[in-house]
PDB file of C-alpha atoms in Angstrom:
ATOM      1  CA  UNK A   1       0.000   0.000   0.000  1.00 83.00           C
ATOM      2  CA  UNK A   2       2.838   2.396   0.862  1.00 85.00           C
ATOM      3  CA  UNK A   3       4.726   1.612  -2.343  1.00 85.00           C
ATOM      4  CA  UNK A   4       1.541   2.023  -4.355  1.00 86.00           C
ATOM      5  CA  UNK A   5       0.946   5.453  -2.823  1.00 85.00           C
ATOM      6  CA  UNK A   6       4.537   6.583  -3.394  1.00 84.00           C
ATOM      7  CA  UNK A   7       4.489   5.551  -7.031  1.00 84.00           C
ATOM      8  CA  UNK A   8       0.943   6.452  -8.030  1.00 84.00           C
ATOM      9  CA  UNK A   9       0.487   9.663  -6.047  1.00 83.00           C
ATOM     10  CA  UNK A  10       3.998  11.033  -5.514  1.00 79.00           C
ATOM     11  CA  UNK A  11       5.379   9.613  -8.785  1.00 81.00           C
ATOM     12  CA  UNK A  12       8.396   7.995  -7.133  1.00 84.00           C
ATOM     13  CA  UNK A  13      10.221   4.961  -8.480  1.00 85.00           C
ATOM     14  CA  UNK A  14      10.738   2.698  -5.457  1.00 87.00           C
ATOM     15  CA  UNK A  15      13.740   0.367  -5.852  1.00 85.00           C
ATOM     16  CA  UNK A  16      14.523  -0.740  -2.286  1.00 86.00           C
ATOM     17  CA  UNK A  17      12.315  -1.473   0.690  1.00 85.00           C
ATOM     18  CA  UNK A  18      13.361  -1.859   4.334  1.00 82.00           C
ATOM     19  CA  UNK A  19      10.903  -2.877   7.051  1.00 80.00           C
ATOM     20  CA  UNK A  20      11.530  -3.253  10.755  1.00 75.00           C
ATOM     21  CA  UNK A  21      11.926  -1.416  14.066  1.00 73.00           C
ATOM     22  CA  UNK A  22      14.640   0.975  12.906  1.00 70.00           C
ATOM     23  CA  UNK A  23      13.405   3.810  15.128  1.00 67.00           C
ATOM     24  CA  UNK A  24      10.936   3.534  17.994  1.00 64.00           C
ATOM     25  CA  UNK A  25       9.301   5.962  20.410  1.00 60.00           C
ATOM     26  CA  UNK A  26       7.324   5.573  23.593  1.00 57.00           C
ATOM     27  CA  UNK A  27       3.562   5.166  23.182  1.00 57.00           C
ATOM     28  CA  UNK A  28       3.707   5.661  19.441  1.00 56.00           C
ATOM     29  CA  UNK A  29       0.499   4.698  17.710  1.00 61.00           C
ATOM     30  CA  UNK A  30       1.057   3.582  14.138  1.00 66.00           C
ATOM     31  CA  UNK A  31       4.081   3.407  11.859  1.00 73.00           C
ATOM     32  CA  UNK A  32       6.441   5.842  10.188  1.00 76.00           C
ATOM     33  CA  UNK A  33       7.753   5.845   6.637  1.00 82.00           C
ATOM     34  CA  UNK A  34      11.100   7.357   5.611  1.00 83.00           C
ATOM     35  CA  UNK A  35      12.016   7.974   1.972  1.00 86.00           C
ATOM     36  CA  UNK A  36      15.588   8.349   0.688  1.00 86.00           C
ATOM     37  CA  UNK A  37      16.242   9.863  -2.736  1.00 85.00           C
ATOM     38  CA  UNK A  38      19.078   8.042  -4.506  1.00 85.00           C
ATOM     39  CA  UNK A  39      21.645  10.124  -6.348  1.00 82.00           C
ATOM     40  CA  UNK A  40      21.877  10.152 -10.132  1.00 78.00           C
ATOM     41  CA  UNK A  41      25.477   8.929  -9.978  1.00 80.00           C
ATOM     42  CA  UNK A  42      24.362   5.722  -8.251  1.00 81.00           C
ATOM     43  CA  UNK A  43      26.833   6.131  -5.390  1.00 87.00           C
ATOM     44  CA  UNK A  44      24.390   5.543  -2.532  1.00 86.00           C
ATOM     45  CA  UNK A  45      22.681   2.341  -3.702  1.00 85.00           C
ATOM     46  CA  UNK A  46      25.839   0.153  -3.640  1.00 87.00           C
ATOM     47  CA  UNK A  47      26.543   1.338  -0.083  1.00 88.00           C
ATOM     48  CA  UNK A  48      23.043   0.382   0.988  1.00 85.00           C
ATOM     49  CA  UNK A  49      23.456  -3.044  -0.626  1.00 85.00           C
ATOM     50  CA  UNK A  50      26.951  -3.708   0.769  1.00 86.00           C
ATOM     51  CA  UNK A  51      27.341  -6.709   3.061  1.00 85.00           C
ATOM     52  CA  UNK A  52      27.435  -5.965   6.782  1.00 83.00           C
ATOM     53  CA  UNK A  53      27.460  -7.836  10.076  1.00 85.00           C
ATOM     54  CA  UNK A  54      25.388  -5.170  11.828  1.00 81.00           C
ATOM     55  CA  UNK A  55      22.494  -7.112  13.349  1.00 77.00           C
ATOM     56  CA  UNK A  56      19.974  -4.257  13.083  1.00 75.00           C
ATOM     57  CA  UNK A  57      20.624  -3.545   9.399  1.00 76.00           C
ATOM     58  CA  UNK A  58      18.403  -5.925   7.469  1.00 71.00           C
ATOM     59  CA  UNK A  59      19.045  -6.640   3.818  1.00 70.00           C
ATOM     60  CA  UNK A  60      16.625  -4.696   1.666  1.00 68.00           C
ATOM     61  CA  UNK A  61      14.049  -6.040  -0.681  1.00 66.00           C
ATOM     62  CA  UNK A  62      15.196  -4.913  -4.137  1.00 65.00           C
ATOM     63  CA  UNK A  63      12.448  -4.299  -6.661  1.00 62.00           C
ATOM     64  CA  UNK A  64      12.668  -3.836 -10.396  1.00 59.00           C
ATOM     65  CA  UNK A  65      14.735  -0.688 -10.878  1.00 56.00           C
ATOM     66  CA  UNK A  66      13.175   0.240 -14.219  1.00 56.00           C
ATOM     67  CA  UNK A  67      10.799   3.172 -13.593  1.00 52.00           C
ATOM     68  CA  UNK A  68       7.135   2.238 -13.427  1.00 49.00           C
ATOM     69  CA  UNK A  69       6.221   5.928 -13.386  1.00 45.00           C
ATOM     70  CA  UNK A  70       7.861   9.292 -13.940  1.00 42.00           C
ATOM     71  CA  UNK A  71      10.265  10.178 -11.128  1.00 43.00           C
ATOM     72  CA  UNK A  72       9.819  13.272  -9.072  1.00 42.00           C
ATOM     73  CA  UNK A  73      11.365  16.369 -10.614  1.00 46.00           C
ATOM     74  CA  UNK A  74      14.585  17.520  -8.885  1.00 47.00           C
ATOM     75  CA  UNK A  75      13.987  20.178  -6.250  1.00 46.00           C
ATOM     76  CA  UNK A  76      15.433  23.624  -6.772  1.00 53.00           C
ATOM     77  CA  UNK A  77      17.850  24.507  -3.987  1.00 51.00           C
ATOM     78  CA  UNK A  78      17.245  27.564  -1.824  1.00 49.00           C
ATOM     79  CA  UNK A  79      20.225  29.877  -2.219  1.00 52.00           C
ATOM     80  CA  UNK A  80      21.495  30.943   1.173  1.00 48.00           C
ATOM     81  CA  UNK A  81      22.992  34.412   1.753  1.00 46.00           C
ATOM     82  CA  UNK A  82      26.785  34.544   1.714  1.00 47.00           C
ATOM     83  CA  UNK A  83      27.271  35.163   5.416  1.00 48.00           C
ATOM     84  CA  UNK A  84      25.953  37.221   8.270  1.00 43.00           C
ATOM     85  CA  UNK A  85      28.707  39.801   7.772  1.00 46.00           C
ATOM     86  CA  UNK A  86      27.944  40.151   4.061  1.00 47.00           C
ATOM     87  CA  UNK A  87      24.238  40.721   4.506  1.00 42.00           C
ATOM     88  CA  UNK A  88      24.439  42.965   7.575  1.00 43.00           C
ATOM     89  CA  UNK A  89      25.369  45.983   5.486  1.00 44.00           C
ATOM     90  CA  UNK A  90      22.743  45.242   2.851  1.00 44.00           C
ATOM     91  CA  UNK A  91      19.666  45.221   5.078  1.00 43.00           C
ATOM     92  CA  UNK A  92      18.793  46.968   8.311  1.00 44.00           C
ATOM     93  CA  UNK A  93      15.733  48.007  10.269  1.00 45.00           C
ATOM     94  CA  UNK A  94      14.480  51.553   9.952  1.00 49.00           C
ATOM     95  CA  UNK A  95      13.852  52.004  13.644  1.00 43.00           C
ATOM     96  CA  UNK A  96      10.270  50.730  13.697  1.00 64.00           C
ATOM     97  CA  UNK A  97      11.219  47.899  16.043  1.00 75.00           C
ATOM     98  CA  UNK A  98      14.227  48.213  18.288  1.00 85.00           C
ATOM     99  CA  UNK A  99      16.462  45.306  19.216  1.00 88.00           C
ATOM    100  CA  UNK A 100      15.062  45.466  22.752  1.00 90.00           C
ATOM    101  CA  UNK A 101      11.505  45.197  21.459  1.00 91.00           C
ATOM    102  CA  UNK A 102      12.367  42.243  19.233  1.00 91.00           C
ATOM    103  CA  UNK A 103      14.073  40.563  22.181  1.00 92.00           C
ATOM    104  CA  UNK A 104      10.963  41.034  24.317  1.00 93.00           C
ATOM    105  CA  UNK A 105       8.776  39.554  21.572  1.00 92.00           C
ATOM    106  CA  UNK A 106      11.022  36.526  21.193  1.00 94.00           C
ATOM    107  CA  UNK A 107      11.034  35.958  24.955  1.00 94.00           C
ATOM    108  CA  UNK A 108       7.230  36.025  25.076  1.00 94.00           C
ATOM    109  CA  UNK A 109       6.938  33.606  22.155  1.00 93.00           C
ATOM    110  CA  UNK A 110       9.514  31.210  23.571  1.00 94.00           C
ATOM    111  CA  UNK A 111       8.012  31.307  27.061  1.00 94.00           C
ATOM    112  CA  UNK A 112       4.593  30.533  25.592  1.00 93.00           C
ATOM    113  CA  UNK A 113       6.085  27.481  23.877  1.00 92.00           C
ATOM    114  CA  UNK A 114       7.735  26.350  27.115  1.00 94.00           C
ATOM    115  CA  UNK A 115       4.423  26.670  28.968  1.00 93.00           C
ATOM    116  CA  UNK A 116       2.677  24.618  26.268  1.00 91.00           C
ATOM    117  CA  UNK A 117       5.259  21.795  26.302  1.00 92.00           C
ATOM    118  CA  UNK A 118       3.193  19.393  28.411  1.00 90.00           C
ATOM    119  CA  UNK A 119       0.063  19.951  26.343  1.00 90.00           C
ATOM    120  CA  UNK A 120       1.961  19.468  23.066  1.00 87.00           C
ATOM    121  CA  UNK A 121       3.387  16.223  24.426  1.00 86.00           C
ATOM    122  CA  UNK A 122      -0.064  15.052  25.522  1.00 87.00           C
ATOM    123  CA  UNK A 123      -1.556  15.689  22.093  1.00 81.00           C
ATOM    124  CA  UNK A 124       1.370  14.117  20.265  1.00 78.00           C
ATOM    125  CA  UNK A 125       1.088  10.971  22.362  1.00 81.00           C
ATOM    126  CA  UNK A 126      -2.390  10.541  20.897  1.00 78.00           C
ATOM    127  CA  UNK A 127      -1.602  11.123  17.213  1.00 70.00           C
ATOM    128  CA  UNK A 128       2.201  10.806  16.943  1.00 70.00           C
ATOM    129  CA  UNK A 129       5.321   9.600  18.712  1.00 70.00           C
ATOM    130  CA  UNK A 130       5.123  11.888  21.738  1.00 75.00           C
ATOM    131  CA  UNK A 131       8.171  14.055  21.060  1.00 77.00           C
ATOM    132  CA  UNK A 132       6.574  17.268  19.763  1.00 83.00           C
ATOM    133  CA  UNK A 133       6.576  19.006  23.136  1.00 86.00           C
ATOM    134  CA  UNK A 134      10.199  18.312  23.999  1.00 89.00           C
ATOM    135  CA  UNK A 135      11.296  19.167  20.440  1.00 89.00           C
ATOM    136  CA  UNK A 136       9.604  22.569  20.561  1.00 91.00           C
ATOM    137  CA  UNK A 137      10.939  23.124  24.080  1.00 93.00           C
ATOM    138  CA  UNK A 138      14.511  22.550  22.926  1.00 92.00           C
ATOM    139  CA  UNK A 139      14.158  25.117  20.159  1.00 93.00           C
ATOM    140  CA  UNK A 140      12.530  27.707  22.419  1.00 94.00           C
ATOM    141  CA  UNK A 141      15.128  27.173  25.155  1.00 95.00           C
ATOM    142  CA  UNK A 142      18.000  27.614  22.716  1.00 95.00           C
ATOM    143  CA  UNK A 143      16.559  30.836  21.322  1.00 95.00           C
ATOM    144  CA  UNK A 144      15.985  32.178  24.853  1.00 95.00           C
ATOM    145  CA  UNK A 145      19.554  31.352  25.785  1.00 95.00           C
ATOM    146  CA  UNK A 146      20.892  33.198  22.763  1.00 94.00           C
ATOM    147  CA  UNK A 147      18.637  36.220  23.302  1.00 94.00           C
ATOM    148  CA  UNK A 148      19.617  36.511  26.966  1.00 93.00           C
ATOM    149  CA  UNK A 149      23.264  35.879  26.160  1.00 93.00           C
ATOM    150  CA  UNK A 150      23.371  38.476  23.409  1.00 92.00           C
ATOM    151  CA  UNK A 151      24.544  36.034  20.735  1.00 91.00           C
ATOM    152  CA  UNK A 152      21.398  36.322  18.590  1.00 93.00           C
ATOM    153  CA  UNK A 153      21.582  39.407  16.311  1.00 91.00           C
ATOM    154  CA  UNK A 154      18.409  41.399  16.943  1.00 91.00           C
ATOM    155  CA  UNK A 155      19.178  44.632  15.111  1.00 88.00           C
ATOM    156  CA  UNK A 156      18.984  43.283  11.555  1.00 90.00           C
ATOM    157  CA  UNK A 157      16.113  41.221  10.058  1.00 92.00           C
ATOM    158  CA  UNK A 158      18.349  39.164   7.776  1.00 92.00           C
ATOM    159  CA  UNK A 159      20.908  38.132  10.364  1.00 93.00           C
ATOM    160  CA  UNK A 160      18.095  37.598  12.873  1.00 94.00           C
ATOM    161  CA  UNK A 161      16.404  35.064  10.575  1.00 94.00           C
ATOM    162  CA  UNK A 162      19.721  33.365   9.890  1.00 94.00           C
ATOM    163  CA  UNK A 163      20.415  33.218  13.620  1.00 94.00           C
ATOM    164  CA  UNK A 164      16.995  31.721  14.300  1.00 95.00           C
ATOM    165  CA  UNK A 165      17.598  29.150  11.558  1.00 93.00           C
ATOM    166  CA  UNK A 166      20.897  28.155  13.154  1.00 92.00           C
ATOM    167  CA  UNK A 167      19.326  28.002  16.616  1.00 93.00           C
ATOM    168  CA  UNK A 168      16.502  25.637  15.660  1.00 92.00           C
ATOM    169  CA  UNK A 169      18.819  23.569  13.470  1.00 89.00           C
ATOM    170  CA  UNK A 170      21.260  23.029  16.330  1.00 87.00           C
ATOM    171  CA  UNK A 171      18.672  22.291  19.010  1.00 90.00           C
ATOM    172  CA  UNK A 172      15.419  20.879  17.696  1.00 87.00           C
ATOM    173  CA  UNK A 173      16.175  18.049  15.330  1.00 74.00           C
ATOM    174  CA  UNK A 174      13.352  16.020  13.842  1.00 73.00           C
ATOM    175  CA  UNK A 175      11.065  17.131  11.048  1.00 77.00           C
ATOM    176  CA  UNK A 176       9.946  20.298  12.818  1.00 82.00           C
ATOM    177  CA  UNK A 177      13.486  21.595  13.247  1.00 86.00           C
ATOM    178  CA  UNK A 178      14.277  21.089   9.568  1.00 87.00           C
ATOM    179  CA  UNK A 179      11.088  22.785   8.385  1.00 89.00           C
ATOM    180  CA  UNK A 180      11.481  25.780  10.694  1.00 90.00           C
ATOM    181  CA  UNK A 181      15.088  26.156   9.576  1.00 92.00           C
ATOM    182  CA  UNK A 182      14.023  26.156   5.923  1.00 91.00           C
ATOM    183  CA  UNK A 183      11.374  28.760   6.679  1.00 93.00           C
ATOM    184  CA  UNK A 184      13.785  31.125   8.428  1.00 94.00           C
ATOM    185  CA  UNK A 185      16.498  30.757   5.791  1.00 93.00           C
ATOM    186  CA  UNK A 186      14.064  31.512   2.982  1.00 93.00           C
ATOM    187  CA  UNK A 187      12.822  34.547   4.891  1.00 94.00           C
ATOM    188  CA  UNK A 188      16.418  35.747   5.213  1.00 94.00           C
ATOM    189  CA  UNK A 189      17.004  35.442   1.470  1.00 92.00           C
ATOM    190  CA  UNK A 190      13.891  37.532   0.727  1.00 93.00           C
ATOM    191  CA  UNK A 191      14.709  40.165   3.334  1.00 92.00           C
ATOM    192  CA  UNK A 192      18.200  40.503   1.920  1.00 91.00           C
ATOM    193  CA  UNK A 193      16.787  42.104  -1.232  1.00 88.00           C
ATOM    194  CA  UNK A 194      13.674  43.629   0.377  1.00 86.00           C
ATOM    195  CA  UNK A 195      14.722  44.506   3.957  1.00 83.00           C
ATOM    196  CA  UNK A 196      11.284  45.507   5.267  1.00 83.00           C
ATOM    197  CA  UNK A 197       8.976  43.312   3.193  1.00 90.00           C
ATOM    198  CA  UNK A 198       8.099  40.976   6.063  1.00 91.00           C
ATOM    199  CA  UNK A 199       4.821  39.925   4.447  1.00 93.00           C
ATOM    200  CA  UNK A 200       6.571  38.543   1.361  1.00 93.00           C
ATOM    201  CA  UNK A 201       9.337  37.074   3.499  1.00 94.00           C
ATOM    202  CA  UNK A 202       6.911  35.156   5.700  1.00 94.00           C
ATOM    203  CA  UNK A 203       4.881  34.006   2.700  1.00 94.00           C
ATOM    204  CA  UNK A 204       8.057  32.786   0.997  1.00 94.00           C
ATOM    205  CA  UNK A 205       9.103  30.984   4.185  1.00 93.00           C
ATOM    206  CA  UNK A 206       5.767  29.179   4.338  1.00 93.00           C
ATOM    207  CA  UNK A 207       6.042  28.353   0.630  1.00 92.00           C
ATOM    208  CA  UNK A 208       9.463  26.811   1.282  1.00 91.00           C
ATOM    209  CA  UNK A 209       7.971  24.600   4.003  1.00 90.00           C
ATOM    210  CA  UNK A 210       5.320  23.428   1.535  1.00 88.00           C
ATOM    211  CA  UNK A 211       7.823  22.924  -1.283  1.00 87.00           C
ATOM    212  CA  UNK A 212      10.378  20.908   0.664  1.00 84.00           C
ATOM    213  CA  UNK A 213       7.979  19.271   3.102  1.00 81.00           C
ATOM    214  CA  UNK A 214       5.587  18.129   0.386  1.00 81.00           C
ATOM    215  CA  UNK A 215       2.451  19.111   2.344  1.00 79.00           C
ATOM    216  CA  UNK A 216      -0.122  21.870   2.023  1.00 80.00           C
ATOM    217  CA  UNK A 217      -3.112  23.268   3.891  1.00 82.00           C
ATOM    218  CA  UNK A 218      -5.597  20.519   4.654  1.00 77.00           C
ATOM    219  CA  UNK A 219      -2.942  17.850   5.311  1.00 79.00           C
ATOM    220  CA  UNK A 220      -3.288  18.280   9.109  1.00 77.00           C
ATOM    221  CA  UNK A 221       0.183  19.728   9.650  1.00 82.00           C
ATOM    222  CA  UNK A 222       1.720  22.997  10.850  1.00 87.00           C
ATOM    223  CA  UNK A 223       0.761  24.415   7.441  1.00 90.00           C
ATOM    224  CA  UNK A 224      -2.889  24.483   8.467  1.00 90.00           C
ATOM    225  CA  UNK A 225      -1.867  27.305  10.809  1.00 92.00           C
ATOM    226  CA  UNK A 226       0.957  28.844   8.771  1.00 92.00           C
ATOM    227  CA  UNK A 227      -0.849  29.169   5.410  1.00 92.00           C
ATOM    228  CA  UNK A 228      -3.876  31.120   6.687  1.00 92.00           C
ATOM    229  CA  UNK A 229      -1.551  33.219   8.859  1.00 93.00           C
ATOM    230  CA  UNK A 230       0.526  34.159   5.807  1.00 93.00           C
ATOM    231  CA  UNK A 231      -2.619  34.993   3.833  1.00 92.00           C
ATOM    232  CA  UNK A 232      -4.008  37.178   6.618  1.00 93.00           C
ATOM    233  CA  UNK A 233      -0.733  38.968   7.379  1.00 92.00           C
ATOM    234  CA  UNK A 234      -0.788  40.940   4.144  1.00 86.00           C
ATOM    235  CA  UNK A 235      -4.345  42.180   4.568  1.00 88.00           C
ATOM    236  CA  UNK A 236      -4.947  42.432   8.302  1.00 87.00           C
ATOM    237  CA  UNK A 237      -1.557  42.588   9.991  1.00 89.00           C
ATOM    238  CA  UNK A 238      -0.163  40.543  12.863  1.00 90.00           C
ATOM    239  CA  UNK A 239      -3.410  40.387  14.873  1.00 91.00           C
ATOM    240  CA  UNK A 240      -5.307  38.975  11.902  1.00 93.00           C
ATOM    241  CA  UNK A 241      -2.485  36.533  11.183  1.00 93.00           C
ATOM    242  CA  UNK A 242      -2.526  35.256  14.762  1.00 92.00           C
ATOM    243  CA  UNK A 243      -6.286  34.810  14.676  1.00 93.00           C
ATOM    244  CA  UNK A 244      -6.116  32.980  11.352  1.00 93.00           C
ATOM    245  CA  UNK A 245      -3.370  30.708  12.682  1.00 91.00           C
ATOM    246  CA  UNK A 246      -5.482  29.798  15.714  1.00 90.00           C
ATOM    247  CA  UNK A 247      -8.500  29.049  13.537  1.00 92.00           C
ATOM    248  CA  UNK A 248      -6.379  26.970  11.202  1.00 88.00           C
ATOM    249  CA  UNK A 249      -4.868  24.993  14.053  1.00 87.00           C
ATOM    250  CA  UNK A 250      -8.306  24.350  15.547  1.00 86.00           C
ATOM    251  CA  UNK A 251      -9.562  23.128  12.159  1.00 86.00           C
ATOM    252  CA  UNK A 252      -7.177  20.160  12.300  1.00 81.00           C
ATOM    253  CA  UNK A 253      -9.280  18.653  15.103  1.00 79.00           C
ATOM    254  CA  UNK A 254     -11.975  17.944  12.513  1.00 80.00           C
ATOM    255  CA  UNK A 255      -9.611  16.364   9.999  1.00 71.00           C
ATOM    256  CA  UNK A 256      -9.883  12.590  10.131  1.00 66.00           C
ATOM    257  CA  UNK A 257      -6.715  11.742   8.202  1.00 62.00           C
ATOM    258  CA  UNK A 258      -3.223  13.239   8.479  1.00 61.00           C
ATOM    259  CA  UNK A 259      -1.667  13.243   5.012  1.00 56.00           C
ATOM    260  CA  UNK A 260       1.810  14.243   6.217  1.00 60.00           C
ATOM    261  CA  UNK A 261       3.893  14.492   9.390  1.00 56.00           C
ATOM    262  CA  UNK A 262       4.512  17.788  11.150  1.00 55.00           C
TER     263      UNK A 262
END
């Protein structure tokens, strides 16, 4: 059933299948599926097929390698800015929000996440593997540490987004950490050329999450909150975006099937 979905819906050409308890979590209800894209130079496949005495690495089931459907098109890479030093002189705030104000906002957001950790864990134990709360807590704690320690650049929107991307990448792990990192890095690349166009930057960040994550609104993921928030931000501002995000998150309670992960 999984192979059929991958090939018929996602247009993948599945050549190797591994099944087993490769990764487990407490109180996890269901199964997880991981997909690895093989390189065009065929360097990875021989390594996967190589003989090993590792007891946990089962030999794969090799299927017919001739494509039964068109493969997925290669993904276009997001071009990252050169470095924090290079972009600092190219984009700066115009005084609308001071570094102190941004720091206060980040502290409030992170503290709200820390307070919600137990509830996130409770919900994820029902529908996932129970690690959502601790994953979000790690990211929020790291950002708080950097804000309080002065290592997170708050006076420039580009370097701020890059710093946030590094913080979640280093601390969160899992699918959520990767997707948030992609979002922040894409926002940084937009703000580099348009320093104060936060609406377009946020929309582009959400688009990057959809593009690389393969989900969209209605899949019962974080995008059910992020997509309506991005739509509302341009027309109604931050208050409207927050309200739309809450409504979108609440709508997932009525969705019977999750079509993607985070």
